Amino acid sequence: MPATLLLFALLGSPAVHADEYTDVNQLISAGQFPQALASADRYLAAKPRDPQMRFLKGVVQSGSAQTAEAMETFAQLNRDYPELPEPYNNLAVLYAGLGQFNKARESLEMAIRLNPRYATAHENLGDIHARLASQSYSRALQLNAANAALPPKLALVNQLLMPAAKAAIPAKTP
């Protein structure tokens, strides 16, 4: 599943930092990932624990197809700031993109435990459940091709997933 990461403001960003966050967000929106990464790294050299810029760095890494690095960035954010649901959501998107749906489900469930009103995580979890259902129905059909109930179920789930080929959607910036 392709993973297109959108951004989310993790914390209220102080006015003094607004320009740096805005600059990195604009570079990301323009697809200028090397420049966005350089800006994020410069900022983080002075403020290495800033969760919002670290989150943006993970988004940049994801957009640059640096999946392993992005996963480590989001995982480290989860360790350092376990109360933030957004890095769990974005990590789930990366897991889903690798076909690791059970890990994606676990990460999304954590995001929802942290913020039960996190609609994007709920939607993404629904997409993951549908992917898991598709896998289960496919496997059941391989094991028992004579089961006439399976093809319609599999077709229905796969039809549901067609518009959702967008993968799980991470958080977005206001």
PDB file of C-alpha atoms in Angstrom:
ATOM      1  CA  MET A   1       0.000   0.000   0.000  1.00  0.00           C
ATOM      2  CA  PRO A   2       1.477   3.386  -0.881  1.00  0.00           C
ATOM      3  CA  ALA A   3       1.932   5.635   2.101  1.00  0.00           C
ATOM      4  CA  THR A   4       1.371   9.315   1.555  1.00  0.00           C
ATOM      5  CA  LEU A   5       2.117  11.118   4.739  1.00  0.00           C
ATOM      6  CA  LEU A   6       0.294  14.244   5.693  1.00  0.00           C
ATOM      7  CA  LEU A   7       1.360  16.409   8.583  1.00  0.00           C
ATOM      8  CA  PHE A   8      -0.098  17.249  11.955  1.00  0.00           C
ATOM      9  CA  ALA A   9       0.854  19.918  14.457  1.00  0.00           C
ATOM     10  CA  LEU A  10       1.874  17.840  17.449  1.00  0.00           C
ATOM     11  CA  LEU A  11       2.031  20.632  19.952  1.00  0.00           C
ATOM     12  CA  GLY A  12       1.077  24.267  19.985  1.00  0.00           C
ATOM     13  CA  SER A  13       4.026  25.759  18.168  1.00  0.00           C
ATOM     14  CA  PRO A  14       5.438  28.860  19.780  1.00  0.00           C
ATOM     15  CA  ALA A  15       5.564  31.914  17.545  1.00  0.00           C
ATOM     16  CA  VAL A  16       9.344  31.984  17.790  1.00  0.00           C
ATOM     17  CA  HIS A  17       9.513  28.607  16.012  1.00  0.00           C
ATOM     18  CA  ALA A  18       6.663  29.197  13.570  1.00  0.00           C
ATOM     19  CA  ASP A  19       8.948  30.226  10.724  1.00  0.00           C
ATOM     20  CA  GLU A  20      11.088  27.088  10.927  1.00  0.00           C
ATOM     21  CA  TYR A  21       8.053  24.805  11.036  1.00  0.00           C
ATOM     22  CA  THR A  22       6.372  26.742   8.236  1.00  0.00           C
ATOM     23  CA  ASP A  23       9.506  26.605   6.103  1.00  0.00           C
ATOM     24  CA  VAL A  24       9.873  22.850   6.501  1.00  0.00           C
ATOM     25  CA  ASN A  25       6.145  22.302   5.869  1.00  0.00           C
ATOM     26  CA  GLN A  26       6.317  24.399   2.688  1.00  0.00           C
ATOM     27  CA  LEU A  27       9.352  22.483   1.450  1.00  0.00           C
ATOM     28  CA  ILE A  28       7.542  19.209   2.134  1.00  0.00           C
ATOM     29  CA  SER A  29       4.429  20.430   0.306  1.00  0.00           C
ATOM     30  CA  ALA A  30       6.612  21.404  -2.660  1.00  0.00           C
ATOM     31  CA  GLY A  31       8.228  17.960  -2.677  1.00  0.00           C
ATOM     32  CA  GLN A  32      11.630  19.473  -1.909  1.00  0.00           C
ATOM     33  CA  PHE A  33      12.602  16.741   0.505  1.00  0.00           C
ATOM     34  CA  PRO A  34      16.399  17.205   0.512  1.00  0.00           C
ATOM     35  CA  GLN A  35      15.978  20.893   1.391  1.00  0.00           C
ATOM     36  CA  ALA A  36      13.318  20.089   3.996  1.00  0.00           C
ATOM     37  CA  LEU A  37      15.580  17.484   5.587  1.00  0.00           C
ATOM     38  CA  ALA A  38      18.499  19.917   5.655  1.00  0.00           C
ATOM     39  CA  SER A  39      16.303  22.567   7.317  1.00  0.00           C
ATOM     40  CA  ALA A  40      14.958  20.098   9.862  1.00  0.00           C
ATOM     41  CA  ASP A  41      18.469  18.839  10.646  1.00  0.00           C
ATOM     42  CA  ARG A  42      19.781  22.397  11.123  1.00  0.00           C
ATOM     43  CA  TYR A  43      16.943  23.155  13.519  1.00  0.00           C
ATOM     44  CA  LEU A  44      17.378  19.885  15.387  1.00  0.00           C
ATOM     45  CA  ALA A  45      21.102  20.478  15.789  1.00  0.00           C
ATOM     46  CA  ALA A  46      20.170  23.291  18.188  1.00  0.00           C
ATOM     47  CA  LYS A  47      17.000  21.706  19.628  1.00  0.00           C
ATOM     48  CA  PRO A  48      17.380  17.938  19.272  1.00  0.00           C
ATOM     49  CA  ARG A  49      14.401  17.018  21.471  1.00  0.00           C
ATOM     50  CA  ASP A  50      11.803  19.191  19.715  1.00  0.00           C
ATOM     51  CA  PRO A  51       8.992  16.702  19.009  1.00  0.00           C
ATOM     52  CA  GLN A  52       7.280  18.688  16.281  1.00  0.00           C
ATOM     53  CA  MET A  53      10.403  19.120  14.171  1.00  0.00           C
ATOM     54  CA  ARG A  54      11.360  15.505  14.757  1.00  0.00           C
ATOM     55  CA  PHE A  55       7.911  14.525  13.532  1.00  0.00           C
ATOM     56  CA  LEU A  56       8.389  16.674  10.442  1.00  0.00           C
ATOM     57  CA  LYS A  57      11.766  15.036   9.875  1.00  0.00           C
ATOM     58  CA  GLY A  58      10.031  11.651   9.906  1.00  0.00           C
ATOM     59  CA  VAL A  59       7.532  12.929   7.355  1.00  0.00           C
ATOM     60  CA  VAL A  60      10.398  14.149   5.170  1.00  0.00           C
ATOM     61  CA  GLN A  61      12.155  10.809   5.472  1.00  0.00           C
ATOM     62  CA  SER A  62       8.937   9.024   4.513  1.00  0.00           C
ATOM     63  CA  GLY A  63       8.452  11.292   1.524  1.00  0.00           C
ATOM     64  CA  SER A  64      12.056  10.646   0.483  1.00  0.00           C
ATOM     65  CA  ALA A  65      11.566   6.867   0.529  1.00  0.00           C
ATOM     66  CA  GLN A  66      13.852   6.614   3.560  1.00  0.00           C
ATOM     67  CA  THR A  67      11.423   4.206   5.160  1.00  0.00           C
ATOM     68  CA  ALA A  68      13.794   2.646   7.693  1.00  0.00           C
ATOM     69  CA  GLU A  69      14.975   6.057   8.853  1.00  0.00           C
ATOM     70  CA  ALA A  70      11.418   7.382   9.098  1.00  0.00           C
ATOM     71  CA  MET A  71      10.369   4.331  11.084  1.00  0.00           C
ATOM     72  CA  GLU A  72      13.243   4.893  13.505  1.00  0.00           C
ATOM     73  CA  THR A  73      12.365   8.600  13.822  1.00  0.00           C
ATOM     74  CA  PHE A  74       8.721   7.828  14.653  1.00  0.00           C
ATOM     75  CA  ALA A  75       9.666   4.929  16.947  1.00  0.00           C
ATOM     76  CA  GLN A  76      12.096   7.179  18.840  1.00  0.00           C
ATOM     77  CA  LEU A  77       9.377   9.824  19.158  1.00  0.00           C
ATOM     78  CA  ASN A  78       7.112   7.122  20.586  1.00  0.00           C
ATOM     79  CA  ARG A  79       9.773   6.252  23.150  1.00  0.00           C
ATOM     80  CA  ASP A  80      10.540   9.879  24.058  1.00  0.00           C
ATOM     81  CA  TYR A  81       6.955  11.181  23.942  1.00  0.00           C
ATOM     82  CA  PRO A  82       4.691   8.162  24.459  1.00  0.00           C
ATOM     83  CA  GLU A  83       1.702  10.443  25.062  1.00  0.00           C
ATOM     84  CA  LEU A  84       1.635  11.655  21.422  1.00  0.00           C
ATOM     85  CA  PRO A  85      -0.654   9.625  19.142  1.00  0.00           C
ATOM     86  CA  GLU A  86       0.503  11.058  15.792  1.00  0.00           C
ATOM     87  CA  PRO A  87       3.869   9.287  15.604  1.00  0.00           C
ATOM     88  CA  TYR A  88       2.087   5.977  16.288  1.00  0.00           C
ATOM     89  CA  ASN A  89      -0.283   6.705  13.413  1.00  0.00           C
ATOM     90  CA  ASN A  90       2.529   7.586  11.021  1.00  0.00           C
ATOM     91  CA  LEU A  91       4.547   4.551  12.051  1.00  0.00           C
ATOM     92  CA  ALA A  92       1.465   2.450  11.310  1.00  0.00           C
ATOM     93  CA  VAL A  93       1.316   3.919   7.806  1.00  0.00           C
ATOM     94  CA  LEU A  94       4.892   2.818   7.216  1.00  0.00           C
ATOM     95  CA  TYR A  95       4.199  -0.661   8.572  1.00  0.00           C
ATOM     96  CA  ALA A  96       1.160  -0.907   6.295  1.00  0.00           C
ATOM     97  CA  GLY A  97       3.259   0.161   3.323  1.00  0.00           C
ATOM     98  CA  LEU A  98       5.549  -2.779   4.067  1.00  0.00           C
ATOM     99  CA  GLY A  99       2.604  -5.167   4.376  1.00  0.00           C
ATOM    100  CA  GLN A 100       3.136  -5.531   8.136  1.00  0.00           C
ATOM    101  CA  PHE A 101      -0.539  -5.155   8.944  1.00  0.00           C
ATOM    102  CA  ASN A 102      -0.450  -6.635  12.447  1.00  0.00           C
ATOM    103  CA  LYS A 103       2.249  -4.166  13.501  1.00  0.00           C
ATOM    104  CA  ALA A 104       0.249  -1.376  11.868  1.00  0.00           C
ATOM    105  CA  ARG A 105      -2.843  -2.469  13.802  1.00  0.00           C
ATOM    106  CA  GLU A 106      -0.953  -2.461  17.106  1.00  0.00           C
ATOM    107  CA  SER A 107       0.441   1.002  16.453  1.00  0.00           C
ATOM    108  CA  LEU A 108      -2.980   2.371  15.515  1.00  0.00           C
ATOM    109  CA  GLU A 109      -4.571   0.822  18.575  1.00  0.00           C
ATOM    110  CA  MET A 110      -2.004   2.661  20.701  1.00  0.00           C
ATOM    111  CA  ALA A 111      -2.751   5.943  18.925  1.00  0.00           C
ATOM    112  CA  ILE A 112      -6.457   5.430  19.648  1.00  0.00           C
ATOM    113  CA  ARG A 113      -5.815   4.539  23.298  1.00  0.00           C
ATOM    114  CA  LEU A 114      -3.928   7.819  23.603  1.00  0.00           C
ATOM    115  CA  ASN A 115      -6.616   9.812  21.817  1.00  0.00           C
ATOM    116  CA  PRO A 116      -9.953   7.997  21.438  1.00  0.00           C
ATOM    117  CA  ARG A 117     -11.238  10.889  19.310  1.00  0.00           C
ATOM    118  CA  TYR A 118      -8.434  10.587  16.724  1.00  0.00           C
ATOM    119  CA  ALA A 119     -10.601  10.070  13.648  1.00  0.00           C
ATOM    120  CA  THR A 120      -7.727   9.496  11.218  1.00  0.00           C
ATOM    121  CA  ALA A 121      -6.352   6.662  13.343  1.00  0.00           C
ATOM    122  CA  HIS A 122      -9.828   5.089  13.525  1.00  0.00           C
ATOM    123  CA  GLU A 123     -10.158   5.277   9.732  1.00  0.00           C
ATOM    124  CA  ASN A 124      -6.691   3.838   9.253  1.00  0.00           C
ATOM    125  CA  LEU A 125      -7.468   1.025  11.678  1.00  0.00           C
ATOM    126  CA  GLY A 126     -10.580   0.209   9.651  1.00  0.00           C
ATOM    127  CA  ASP A 127      -8.432   0.041   6.503  1.00  0.00           C
ATOM    128  CA  ILE A 128      -5.983  -2.267   8.263  1.00  0.00           C
ATOM    129  CA  HIS A 129      -8.806  -4.535   9.449  1.00  0.00           C
ATOM    130  CA  ALA A 130     -10.079  -4.700   5.880  1.00  0.00           C
ATOM    131  CA  ARG A 131      -6.583  -5.629   4.634  1.00  0.00           C
ATOM    132  CA  LEU A 132      -6.337  -8.341   7.279  1.00  0.00           C
ATOM    133  CA  ALA A 133      -9.802  -9.629   6.308  1.00  0.00           C
ATOM    134  CA  SER A 134      -8.731  -9.776   2.666  1.00  0.00           C
ATOM    135  CA  GLN A 135      -5.652 -11.778   3.608  1.00  0.00           C
ATOM    136  CA  SER A 136      -7.722 -14.175   5.737  1.00  0.00           C
ATOM    137  CA  TYR A 137     -10.366 -14.708   3.065  1.00  0.00           C
ATOM    138  CA  SER A 138      -7.661 -15.278   0.438  1.00  0.00           C
ATOM    139  CA  ARG A 139      -5.934 -17.830   2.620  1.00  0.00           C
ATOM    140  CA  ALA A 140      -9.223 -19.572   3.433  1.00  0.00           C
ATOM    141  CA  LEU A 141      -9.985 -19.755  -0.297  1.00  0.00           C
ATOM    142  CA  GLN A 142      -6.576 -21.315  -0.975  1.00  0.00           C
ATOM    143  CA  LEU A 143      -7.256 -23.907   1.694  1.00  0.00           C
ATOM    144  CA  ASN A 144     -10.839 -24.595   0.628  1.00  0.00           C
ATOM    145  CA  ALA A 145     -11.581 -23.520  -2.942  1.00  0.00           C
ATOM    146  CA  ALA A 146     -14.953 -25.318  -2.749  1.00  0.00           C
ATOM    147  CA  ASN A 147     -16.326 -22.899  -0.143  1.00  0.00           C
ATOM    148  CA  ALA A 148     -18.820 -20.875  -2.181  1.00  0.00           C
ATOM    149  CA  ALA A 149     -19.219 -18.261   0.569  1.00  0.00           C
ATOM    150  CA  LEU A 150     -15.617 -17.058   0.307  1.00  0.00           C
ATOM    151  CA  PRO A 151     -15.399 -15.493  -3.184  1.00  0.00           C
ATOM    152  CA  PRO A 152     -18.215 -12.978  -2.583  1.00  0.00           C
ATOM    153  CA  LYS A 153     -16.721 -11.988   0.780  1.00  0.00           C
ATOM    154  CA  LEU A 154     -13.272 -11.569  -0.725  1.00  0.00           C
ATOM    155  CA  ALA A 155     -14.671  -9.573  -3.640  1.00  0.00           C
ATOM    156  CA  LEU A 156     -16.609  -7.296  -1.302  1.00  0.00           C
ATOM    157  CA  VAL A 157     -13.600  -6.593   0.918  1.00  0.00           C
ATOM    158  CA  ASN A 158     -11.371  -6.005  -2.099  1.00  0.00           C
ATOM    159  CA  GLN A 159     -13.949  -3.665  -3.600  1.00  0.00           C
ATOM    160  CA  LEU A 160     -13.994  -1.770  -0.315  1.00  0.00           C
ATOM    161  CA  LEU A 161     -10.210  -1.482  -0.439  1.00  0.00           C
ATOM    162  CA  MET A 162     -10.025  -0.183  -4.010  1.00  0.00           C
ATOM    163  CA  PRO A 163     -10.632   3.482  -3.145  1.00  0.00           C
ATOM    164  CA  ALA A 164      -8.599   2.964   0.026  1.00  0.00           C
ATOM    165  CA  ALA A 165      -5.509   2.036  -1.977  1.00  0.00           C
ATOM    166  CA  LYS A 166      -4.279   5.310  -0.563  1.00  0.00           C
ATOM    167  CA  ALA A 167      -2.979   3.279   2.403  1.00  0.00           C
ATOM    168  CA  ALA A 168      -3.469   4.429   5.898  1.00  0.00           C
ATOM    169  CA  ILE A 169      -3.504   8.191   6.111  1.00  0.00           C
ATOM    170  CA  PRO A 170      -1.353   9.845   8.698  1.00  0.00           C
ATOM    171  CA  ALA A 171      -2.096  13.042  10.447  1.00  0.00           C
ATOM    172  CA  LYS A 172      -2.295  16.416   8.700  1.00  0.00           C
ATOM    173  CA  THR A 173      -1.293  19.966   9.408  1.00  0.00           C
ATOM    174  CA  PRO A 174      -4.015  22.509  10.020  1.00  0.00           C
TER     175      PRO A 174
END
